[in-house]
PDB file of C-alpha atoms in Angstrom:
ATOM      1  CA  HIS A   2     -15.825  19.786 -83.337  1.00  0.00           C
ATOM      2  CA  PHE A   3     -15.562  23.572 -82.951  1.00  0.00           C
ATOM      3  CA  LYS A   4     -13.417  23.690 -86.092  1.00  0.00           C
ATOM      4  CA  LYS A   5     -16.015  21.740 -88.034  1.00  0.00           C
ATOM      5  CA  MET A   6     -18.894  23.856 -86.723  1.00  0.00           C
ATOM      6  CA  PHE A   7     -17.001  27.053 -87.591  1.00  0.00           C
ATOM      7  CA  SER A   8     -16.450  25.805 -91.137  1.00  0.00           C
ATOM      8  CA  PHE A   9     -20.107  24.862 -91.632  1.00  0.00           C
ATOM      9  CA  ILE A  10     -21.334  28.261 -90.450  1.00  0.00           C
ATOM     10  CA  THR A  11     -18.798  30.489 -92.226  1.00  0.00           C
ATOM     11  CA  ASP A  12     -17.807  28.435 -95.298  1.00  0.00           C
ATOM     12  CA  VAL A  13     -14.148  28.874 -94.331  1.00  0.00           C
ATOM     13  CA  SER A  14     -11.920  26.827 -92.033  1.00  0.00           C
ATOM     14  CA  ILE A  15     -10.821  28.414 -88.778  1.00  0.00           C
ATOM     15  CA  SER A  16      -7.141  28.137 -89.759  1.00  0.00           C
ATOM     16  CA  GLU A  17      -7.834  29.914 -93.049  1.00  0.00           C
ATOM     17  CA  TYR A  18      -9.801  32.625 -91.232  1.00  0.00           C
ATOM     18  CA  VAL A  19      -6.903  33.174 -88.800  1.00  0.00           C
ATOM     19  CA  ARG A  20      -4.435  33.283 -91.706  1.00  0.00           C
ATOM     20  CA  ARG A  21      -6.512  35.901 -93.537  1.00  0.00           C
ATOM     21  CA  ARG A  22      -6.949  38.043 -90.443  1.00  0.00           C
ATOM     22  CA  ARG A  23      -3.216  37.982 -89.689  1.00  0.00           C
ATOM     23  CA  LEU A  24      -2.373  39.044 -93.229  1.00  0.00           C
ATOM     24  CA  THR A  25      -5.026  41.770 -93.108  1.00  0.00           C
ATOM     25  CA  LEU A  26      -3.544  43.196 -89.906  1.00  0.00           C
ATOM     26  CA  ALA A  27      -0.023  42.807 -91.301  1.00  0.00           C
ATOM     27  CA  ALA A  28      -0.999  44.932 -94.299  1.00  0.00           C
ATOM     28  CA  PHE A  29      -2.445  47.591 -91.971  1.00  0.00           C
ATOM     29  CA  ASP A  30       0.782  47.652 -89.927  1.00  0.00           C
ATOM     30  CA  LEU A  31       3.002  47.925 -92.992  1.00  0.00           C
ATOM     31  CA  GLN A  32       0.891  50.760 -94.400  1.00  0.00           C
ATOM     32  CA  LYS A  33       0.561  52.906 -91.297  1.00  0.00           C
ATOM     33  CA  SER A  34       3.990  52.425 -89.686  1.00  0.00           C
ATOM     34  CA  ASP A  35       7.671  52.055 -90.470  1.00  0.00           C
ATOM     35  CA  ILE A  36       7.802  48.434 -89.319  1.00  0.00           C
ATOM     36  CA  LYS A  37      10.272  46.291 -91.251  1.00  0.00           C
ATOM     37  CA  VAL A  38       9.037  43.296 -93.225  1.00  0.00           C
ATOM     38  CA  ILE A  39      11.104  40.884 -91.107  1.00  0.00           C
ATOM     39  CA  ASP A  40       9.663  42.323 -87.875  1.00  0.00           C
ATOM     40  CA  CYS A  41       6.153  42.163 -89.285  1.00  0.00           C
ATOM     41  CA  ALA A  42       6.704  38.535 -90.258  1.00  0.00           C
ATOM     42  CA  ILE A  43       7.763  37.635 -86.722  1.00  0.00           C
ATOM     43  CA  LYS A  44       4.906  39.634 -85.173  1.00  0.00           C
ATOM     44  CA  TYR A  45       2.321  37.652 -87.123  1.00  0.00           C
ATOM     45  CA  GLY A  46       3.790  34.228 -86.492  1.00  0.00           C
ATOM     46  CA  TYR A  47       5.894  33.504 -89.587  1.00  0.00           C
ATOM     47  CA  ASP A  48       9.237  31.743 -89.293  1.00  0.00           C
ATOM     48  CA  SER A  49      10.975  33.797 -91.973  1.00  0.00           C
ATOM     49  CA  PRO A  50      10.483  36.788 -94.277  1.00  0.00           C
ATOM     50  CA  VAL A  51      10.363  34.338 -97.194  1.00  0.00           C
ATOM     51  CA  SER A  52       7.366  32.397 -95.882  1.00  0.00           C
ATOM     52  CA  PHE A  53       5.669  35.653 -94.874  1.00  0.00           C
ATOM     53  CA  THR A  54       6.246  37.182 -98.312  1.00  0.00           C
ATOM     54  CA  ARG A  55       4.870  34.079-100.011  1.00  0.00           C
ATOM     55  CA  ALA A  56       1.718  34.070 -97.872  1.00  0.00           C
ATOM     56  CA  PHE A  57       1.280  37.837 -98.182  1.00  0.00           C
ATOM     57  CA  GLN A  58       1.550  37.743-101.966  1.00  0.00           C
ATOM     58  CA  SER A  59      -0.895  34.838-102.154  1.00  0.00           C
ATOM     59  CA  CYS A  60      -3.414  36.845-100.148  1.00  0.00           C
ATOM     60  CA  HIS A  61      -2.934  40.382-101.433  1.00  0.00           C
ATOM     61  CA  GLY A  62      -1.386  39.865-104.856  1.00  0.00           C
ATOM     62  CA  ILE A  63       1.711  41.941-104.105  1.00  0.00           C
ATOM     63  CA  VAL A  64       4.861  41.534-102.011  1.00  0.00           C
ATOM     64  CA  PRO A  65       4.995  43.259 -98.590  1.00  0.00           C
ATOM     65  CA  SER A  66       7.653  45.738 -99.696  1.00  0.00           C
ATOM     66  CA  ARG A  67       5.180  47.331-102.116  1.00  0.00           C
ATOM     67  CA  VAL A  68       2.437  47.993 -99.570  1.00  0.00           C
ATOM     68  CA  ARG A  69       3.387  51.656 -99.141  1.00  0.00           C
ATOM     69  CA  ASP A  70       3.344  52.346-102.898  1.00  0.00           C
ATOM     70  CA  GLU A  71       0.669  54.838-103.906  1.00  0.00           C
ATOM     71  CA  GLY A  72      -2.485  53.325-105.383  1.00  0.00           C
ATOM     72  CA  VAL A  73      -1.721  49.766-104.307  1.00  0.00           C
ATOM     73  CA  SER A  74      -4.813  47.564-103.998  1.00  0.00           C
ATOM     74  CA  LEU A  75      -5.014  45.318-100.934  1.00  0.00           C
ATOM     75  CA  LYS A  76      -7.568  42.922 -99.494  1.00  0.00           C
ATOM     76  CA  ALA A  77      -9.094  43.255 -96.042  1.00  0.00           C
ATOM     77  CA  PHE A  78     -10.852  40.337 -94.376  1.00  0.00           C
ATOM     78  CA  PRO A  79     -13.117  41.745 -91.644  1.00  0.00           C
ATOM     79  CA  ARG A  80     -13.394  40.281 -88.196  1.00  0.00           C
ATOM     80  CA  ILE A  81     -16.194  37.716 -88.066  1.00  0.00           C
ATOM     81  CA  THR A  82     -18.931  38.262 -85.514  1.00  0.00           C
ATOM     82  CA  PHE A  83     -21.689  35.787 -84.739  1.00  0.00           C
ATOM     83  CA  GLN A  84     -25.257  36.800 -84.082  1.00  0.00           C
ATOM     84  CA  LEU A  85     -27.655  34.123 -82.913  1.00  0.00           C
ATOM     85  CA  THR A  86     -30.927  34.419 -84.782  1.00  0.00           C
ATOM     86  CA  LEU A  87     -33.761  32.112 -83.839  1.00  0.00           C
ATOM     87  CA  LYS A  88     -35.636  31.295 -86.995  1.00  0.00           C
ATOM     88  CA  GLY A  89     -39.055  29.731 -86.878  1.00  0.00           C
ATOM     89  CA  GLU A  90     -40.425  30.274 -90.322  1.00  0.00           C
ATOM     90  CA  VAL A  91     -38.789  27.140 -91.758  1.00  0.00           C
ATOM     91  CA  GLU A  92     -39.222  23.935 -89.802  1.00  0.00           C
ATOM     92  CA  MET A  93     -36.467  21.401 -89.261  1.00  0.00           C
ATOM     93  CA  ASN A  94     -37.342  17.727 -89.364  1.00  0.00           C
ATOM     94  CA  TYR A  95     -35.300  15.763 -86.836  1.00  0.00           C
ATOM     95  CA  ARG A  96     -35.479  12.866 -84.424  1.00  0.00           C
ATOM     96  CA  ILE A  97     -33.337  11.601 -81.549  1.00  0.00           C
ATOM     97  CA  GLU A  98     -32.503   7.915 -81.809  1.00  0.00           C
ATOM     98  CA  SER A  99     -30.188   5.527 -79.972  1.00  0.00           C
ATOM     99  CA  VAL A 100     -28.479   3.079 -82.332  1.00  0.00           C
ATOM    100  CA  LYS A 101     -26.302   0.122 -81.371  1.00  0.00           C
ATOM    101  CA  ALA A 102     -22.762  -0.226 -82.718  1.00  0.00           C
ATOM    102  CA  PHE A 103     -22.367  -0.912 -86.428  1.00  0.00           C
ATOM    103  CA  LYS A 104     -19.746  -0.875 -89.178  1.00  0.00           C
ATOM    104  CA  VAL A 105     -19.077   1.140 -92.308  1.00  0.00           C
ATOM    105  CA  HIS A 106     -17.061  -0.334 -95.202  1.00  0.00           C
ATOM    106  CA  GLY A 107     -15.708   1.783 -98.018  1.00  0.00           C
ATOM    107  CA  VAL A 108     -12.991   3.877 -99.610  1.00  0.00           C
ATOM    108  CA  GLU A 109     -11.294   6.655 -97.689  1.00  0.00           C
ATOM    109  CA  PHE A 110     -10.040  10.117 -98.501  1.00  0.00           C
ATOM    110  CA  ILE A 111      -8.215  12.509 -96.151  1.00  0.00           C
ATOM    111  CA  VAL A 112      -9.780  15.924 -96.653  1.00  0.00           C
ATOM    112  CA  LYS A 113      -7.889  19.169 -96.174  1.00  0.00           C
ATOM    113  CA  ASN A 114      -9.997  21.660 -94.272  1.00  0.00           C
ATOM    114  CA  THR A 115      -7.971  24.708 -95.338  1.00  0.00           C
ATOM    115  CA  ASN A 116      -8.569  27.266 -98.065  1.00  0.00           C
ATOM    116  CA  GLU A 117     -12.103  25.849 -98.360  1.00  0.00           C
ATOM    117  CA  GLU A 118     -10.640  22.821-100.163  1.00  0.00           C
ATOM    118  CA  ASN A 119     -13.200  20.486 -98.605  1.00  0.00           C
ATOM    119  CA  PHE A 120     -16.015  22.154-100.550  1.00  0.00           C
ATOM    120  CA  THR A 121     -14.380  21.123-103.828  1.00  0.00           C
ATOM    121  CA  SER A 122     -12.307  18.062-102.940  1.00  0.00           C
ATOM    122  CA  ILE A 123     -15.223  16.011-101.581  1.00  0.00           C
ATOM    123  CA  PRO A 124     -17.362  16.392-104.744  1.00  0.00           C
ATOM    124  CA  GLU A 125     -14.232  15.599-106.773  1.00  0.00           C
ATOM    125  CA  PHE A 126     -13.709  12.449-104.675  1.00  0.00           C
ATOM    126  CA  TRP A 127     -17.249  11.354-105.499  1.00  0.00           C
ATOM    127  CA  ASP A 128     -16.727  12.132-109.201  1.00  0.00           C
ATOM    128  CA  THR A 129     -13.511  10.095-109.234  1.00  0.00           C
ATOM    129  CA  ASN A 130     -15.178   7.086-107.635  1.00  0.00           C
ATOM    130  CA  TYR A 131     -18.131   7.272-109.984  1.00  0.00           C
ATOM    131  CA  ALA A 132     -15.745   7.409-112.947  1.00  0.00           C
ATOM    132  CA  ASN A 133     -13.523   4.513-111.832  1.00  0.00           C
ATOM    133  CA  GLY A 134     -16.467   2.239-111.060  1.00  0.00           C
ATOM    134  CA  THR A 135     -16.046   2.159-107.273  1.00  0.00           C
ATOM    135  CA  VAL A 136     -19.499   3.553-106.523  1.00  0.00           C
ATOM    136  CA  LYS A 137     -21.130   1.068-108.893  1.00  0.00           C
ATOM    137  CA  ARG A 138     -19.179  -1.757-107.265  1.00  0.00           C
ATOM    138  CA  LEU A 139     -20.349  -0.680-103.805  1.00  0.00           C
ATOM    139  CA  GLU A 140     -23.929  -0.446-105.028  1.00  0.00           C
ATOM    140  CA  GLN A 141     -23.824  -4.100-106.065  1.00  0.00           C
ATOM    141  CA  ILE A 142     -22.733  -5.442-102.662  1.00  0.00           C
ATOM    142  CA  THR A 143     -25.528  -7.087-100.656  1.00  0.00           C
ATOM    143  CA  LEU A 144     -25.762  -6.223 -96.964  1.00  0.00           C
ATOM    144  CA  ASN A 145     -27.484  -8.302 -94.290  1.00  0.00           C
ATOM    145  CA  ASN A 146     -29.559  -5.422 -93.006  1.00  0.00           C
ATOM    146  CA  PRO A 147     -31.349  -3.689 -95.852  1.00  0.00           C
ATOM    147  CA  VAL A 148     -33.069  -0.520 -94.636  1.00  0.00           C
ATOM    148  CA  LYS A 149     -36.093   0.481 -96.661  1.00  0.00           C
ATOM    149  CA  ASN A 150     -35.243   3.043 -99.353  1.00  0.00           C
ATOM    150  CA  LEU A 151     -31.663   3.486 -98.054  1.00  0.00           C
ATOM    151  CA  CYS A 152     -29.123   3.645-100.854  1.00  0.00           C
ATOM    152  CA  ASN A 153     -26.155   1.308-100.544  1.00  0.00           C
ATOM    153  CA  VAL A 154     -23.586   4.073-100.872  1.00  0.00           C
ATOM    154  CA  ASN A 155     -23.447   6.750 -98.182  1.00  0.00           C
ATOM    155  CA  ALA A 156     -20.856   8.933 -96.450  1.00  0.00           C
ATOM    156  CA  ILE A 157     -19.192   9.021 -93.026  1.00  0.00           C
ATOM    157  CA  MET A 158     -16.647  11.557 -91.810  1.00  0.00           C
ATOM    158  CA  CYS A 159     -14.503  12.535 -88.810  1.00  0.00           C
ATOM    159  CA  TYR A 160     -14.364   8.967 -87.488  1.00  0.00           C
ATOM    160  CA  GLU A 161     -10.626   9.030 -86.679  1.00  0.00           C
ATOM    161  CA  MET A 162      -8.071  11.578 -85.560  1.00  0.00           C
ATOM    162  CA  THR A 163      -5.890  12.903 -88.380  1.00  0.00           C
ATOM    163  CA  ASP A 164      -3.381  15.704 -88.775  1.00  0.00           C
ATOM    164  CA  LYS A 165      -4.279  19.297 -88.011  1.00  0.00           C
ATOM    165  CA  ASP A 166      -6.690  20.851 -90.520  1.00  0.00           C
ATOM    166  CA  THR A 167      -7.677  17.496 -92.032  1.00  0.00           C
ATOM    167  CA  PHE A 168     -10.402  14.950 -91.438  1.00  0.00           C
ATOM    168  CA  PRO A 169     -11.158  11.485 -92.854  1.00  0.00           C
ATOM    169  CA  TYR A 170     -14.071  11.048 -95.255  1.00  0.00           C
ATOM    170  CA  MET A 171     -15.407   7.729 -96.505  1.00  0.00           C
ATOM    171  CA  ILE A 172     -17.762   6.743 -99.293  1.00  0.00           C
ATOM    172  CA  GLY A 173     -19.137   3.456 -98.089  1.00  0.00           C
ATOM    173  CA  LEU A 174     -21.707   0.915 -96.989  1.00  0.00           C
ATOM    174  CA  VAL A 175     -23.471   1.408 -93.668  1.00  0.00           C
ATOM    175  CA  ASP A 176     -23.665  -2.104 -92.214  1.00  0.00           C
ATOM    176  CA  PHE A 177     -26.116  -1.807 -89.323  1.00  0.00           C
ATOM    177  CA  SER A 178     -25.976  -5.566 -88.666  1.00  0.00           C
ATOM    178  CA  GLY A 179     -22.194  -5.441 -88.379  1.00  0.00           C
ATOM    179  CA  ASP A 180     -21.794  -8.921 -89.853  1.00  0.00           C
ATOM    180  CA  SER A 181     -22.180  -8.452 -93.611  1.00  0.00           C
ATOM    181  CA  VAL A 182     -19.524 -10.069 -95.809  1.00  0.00           C
ATOM    182  CA  VAL A 183     -17.729  -7.433 -97.877  1.00  0.00           C
ATOM    183  CA  PRO A 184     -14.578  -7.391-100.048  1.00  0.00           C
ATOM    184  CA  SER A 185     -11.384  -7.382 -97.984  1.00  0.00           C
ATOM    185  CA  ASP A 186      -9.886  -4.408 -99.811  1.00  0.00           C
ATOM    186  CA  LEU A 187     -12.483  -2.041 -98.334  1.00  0.00           C
ATOM    187  CA  LYS A 188     -11.568  -0.114 -95.189  1.00  0.00           C
ATOM    188  CA  THR A 189     -13.807  -0.914 -92.225  1.00  0.00           C
ATOM    189  CA  VAL A 190     -14.748   1.641 -89.572  1.00  0.00           C
ATOM    190  CA  ASP A 191     -16.285   0.458 -86.297  1.00  0.00           C
ATOM    191  CA  VAL A 192     -18.906   2.956 -85.142  1.00  0.00           C
ATOM    192  CA  ASN A 193     -19.754   2.792 -81.440  1.00  0.00           C
ATOM    193  CA  ALA A 194     -23.266   2.940 -80.041  1.00  0.00           C
ATOM    194  CA  TYR A 195     -24.432   6.550 -79.865  1.00  0.00           C
ATOM    195  CA  THR A 196     -27.479   8.674 -79.400  1.00  0.00           C
ATOM    196  CA  TRP A 197     -27.932  10.425 -82.735  1.00  0.00           C
ATOM    197  CA  ALA A 198     -29.649  13.633 -83.727  1.00  0.00           C
ATOM    198  CA  ILE A 199     -30.954  12.780 -87.190  1.00  0.00           C
ATOM    199  CA  PHE A 200     -31.979  15.597 -89.521  1.00  0.00           C
ATOM    200  CA  ARG A 201     -33.983  15.019 -92.698  1.00  0.00           C
ATOM    201  CA  THR A 202     -34.229  17.051 -95.863  1.00  0.00           C
ATOM    202  CA  GLU A 203     -37.525  17.433 -97.676  1.00  0.00           C
ATOM    203  CA  ASN A 204     -38.116  15.123-100.622  1.00  0.00           C
ATOM    204  CA  HIS A 205     -36.279  16.374-103.687  1.00  0.00           C
ATOM    205  CA  LYS A 206     -34.972  15.389-107.094  1.00  0.00           C
ATOM    206  CA  PRO A 207     -31.795  13.256-106.947  1.00  0.00           C
ATOM    207  CA  SER A 208     -29.932  15.994-108.824  1.00  0.00           C
ATOM    208  CA  GLU A 209     -30.606  18.374-105.916  1.00  0.00           C
ATOM    209  CA  THR A 210     -28.986  16.185-103.247  1.00  0.00           C
ATOM    210  CA  VAL A 211     -25.781  18.218-102.811  1.00  0.00           C
ATOM    211  CA  GLU A 212     -27.664  21.512-102.649  1.00  0.00           C
ATOM    212  CA  LYS A 213     -30.255  20.264-100.155  1.00  0.00           C
ATOM    213  CA  ILE A 214     -27.870  18.517 -97.792  1.00  0.00           C
ATOM    214  CA  GLN A 215     -25.407  21.429 -97.713  1.00  0.00           C
ATOM    215  CA  ALA A 216     -28.287  23.772 -96.873  1.00  0.00           C
ATOM    216  CA  LEU A 217     -29.323  21.430 -94.057  1.00  0.00           C
ATOM    217  CA  TRP A 218     -25.788  21.310 -92.624  1.00  0.00           C
ATOM    218  CA  LYS A 219     -25.672  25.104 -92.519  1.00  0.00           C
ATOM    219  CA  ARG A 220     -28.838  25.244 -90.384  1.00  0.00           C
ATOM    220  CA  ILE A 221     -28.070  22.515 -87.849  1.00  0.00           C
ATOM    221  CA  PHE A 222     -25.373  24.230 -85.788  1.00  0.00           C
ATOM    222  CA  PRO A 223     -26.691  27.820 -85.592  1.00  0.00           C
ATOM    223  CA  GLU A 224     -30.413  27.023 -85.444  1.00  0.00           C
ATOM    224  CA  TRP A 225     -30.893  23.669 -83.717  1.00  0.00           C
ATOM    225  CA  PHE A 226     -28.018  23.109 -81.301  1.00  0.00           C
ATOM    226  CA  PRO A 227     -28.189  26.337 -79.214  1.00  0.00           C
ATOM    227  CA  ASN A 228     -31.592  25.528 -77.684  1.00  0.00           C
ATOM    228  CA  SER A 229     -31.750  21.772 -78.143  1.00  0.00           C
ATOM    229  CA  GLY A 230     -30.345  20.719 -74.775  1.00  0.00           C
ATOM    230  CA  TYR A 231     -27.753  18.619 -76.612  1.00  0.00           C
ATOM    231  CA  GLU A 232     -24.157  19.070 -77.654  1.00  0.00           C
ATOM    232  CA  HIS A 233     -22.028  17.331 -80.252  1.00  0.00           C
ATOM    233  CA  ALA A 234     -20.525  14.102 -78.912  1.00  0.00           C
ATOM    234  CA  GLU A 235     -17.053  12.888 -79.838  1.00  0.00           C
ATOM    235  CA  GLY A 236     -17.828  10.662 -82.792  1.00  0.00           C
ATOM    236  CA  PRO A 237     -18.336  10.525 -86.546  1.00  0.00           C
ATOM    237  CA  ASP A 238     -20.947  12.348 -88.593  1.00  0.00           C
ATOM    238  CA  MET A 239     -22.829  10.649 -91.410  1.00  0.00           C
ATOM    239  CA  GLU A 240     -24.866  11.447 -94.475  1.00  0.00           C
ATOM    240  CA  LEU A 241     -27.405   8.818 -95.521  1.00  0.00           C
ATOM    241  CA  TYR A 242     -29.165   8.958 -98.872  1.00  0.00           C
ATOM    242  CA  PHE A 243     -32.616   7.531 -99.604  1.00  0.00           C
ATOM    243  CA  MET A 244     -34.409   6.872-102.896  1.00  0.00           C
ATOM    244  CA  LEU A 245     -38.220   6.778-103.011  1.00  0.00           C
ATOM    245  CA  ASP A 246     -40.432   4.933-105.473  1.00  0.00           C
ATOM    246  CA  ASP A 247     -41.607   8.087-107.270  1.00  0.00           C
ATOM    247  CA  ASN A 248     -38.069   9.003-108.394  1.00  0.00           C
ATOM    248  CA  LEU A 249     -37.681  11.432-105.523  1.00  0.00           C
ATOM    249  CA  SER A 250     -35.017  11.211-102.849  1.00  0.00           C
ATOM    250  CA  TYR A 251     -34.171  12.629 -99.459  1.00  0.00           C
ATOM    251  CA  SER A 252     -31.102  12.707 -97.243  1.00  0.00           C
ATOM    252  CA  GLU A 253     -30.371  12.471 -93.544  1.00  0.00           C
ATOM    253  CA  VAL A 254     -27.538  14.014 -91.533  1.00  0.00           C
ATOM    254  CA  TRP A 255     -26.595  11.930 -88.482  1.00  0.00           C
ATOM    255  CA  ILE A 256     -24.732  13.684 -85.654  1.00  0.00           C
ATOM    256  CA  PRO A 257     -23.821  11.953 -82.357  1.00  0.00           C
ATOM    257  CA  VAL A 258     -25.053  13.932 -79.366  1.00  0.00           C
ATOM    258  CA  VAL A 259     -25.057  13.947 -75.567  1.00  0.00           C
ATOM    259  CA  ARG A 260     -27.234  15.923 -73.186  1.00  0.00           C
ATOM    260  CA  LYS A 261     -25.686  19.102 -71.830  1.00  0.00           C
TER     261      LYS A 261
END
């Protein structure tokens, strides 16, 4: 969960941050010393000069052997420091709620959490499933446990272990009864009983959903968790979307928590 929290706060994955810092320091070493490219590659964790050169050029736009050329332009990624700021001018709407086990049924996508790909690949996944009719199909499925104003199609993530720098993301139906009949081709995720910290956006236009929920995510970890008395439990996170009668909507972020 540290990797996910780091990404939410900084807008960059921890692996990408480490990669950028290594290549920044490698450029400094090559500029200020007589270190050979192959030795620099080994120093900063690359298996070969070829892989180092490829990564270096991707980051800086030039090959390592040109670093000492006069007038060469390089990129430096500063060391990130965190400063805890307690903000009170904007309230956060949240509640703590224990919910029994339930199921989520939907379509899955394995998200890469490197090079900030998740910030583009998830919206693209939604666009694809709107275009191919999957979202409309999910919207038409009847669940046994209708929750007032809750849209049929929601999102759940990080519900299973995947490879390094990836996490699973599902567009799906949140089946709180756990016994709804759904098409067999949908993937089913069993969500255990948890205590959830549930954060709510203000009411907004449906077109503002992405903007509002991303802004909420960015506040939860630095502003709420440090003094809440809770910590993130091992379990999935969810986004639930609600539509009100006056053509306004709101969203909720569900995060499983345990007391410290």
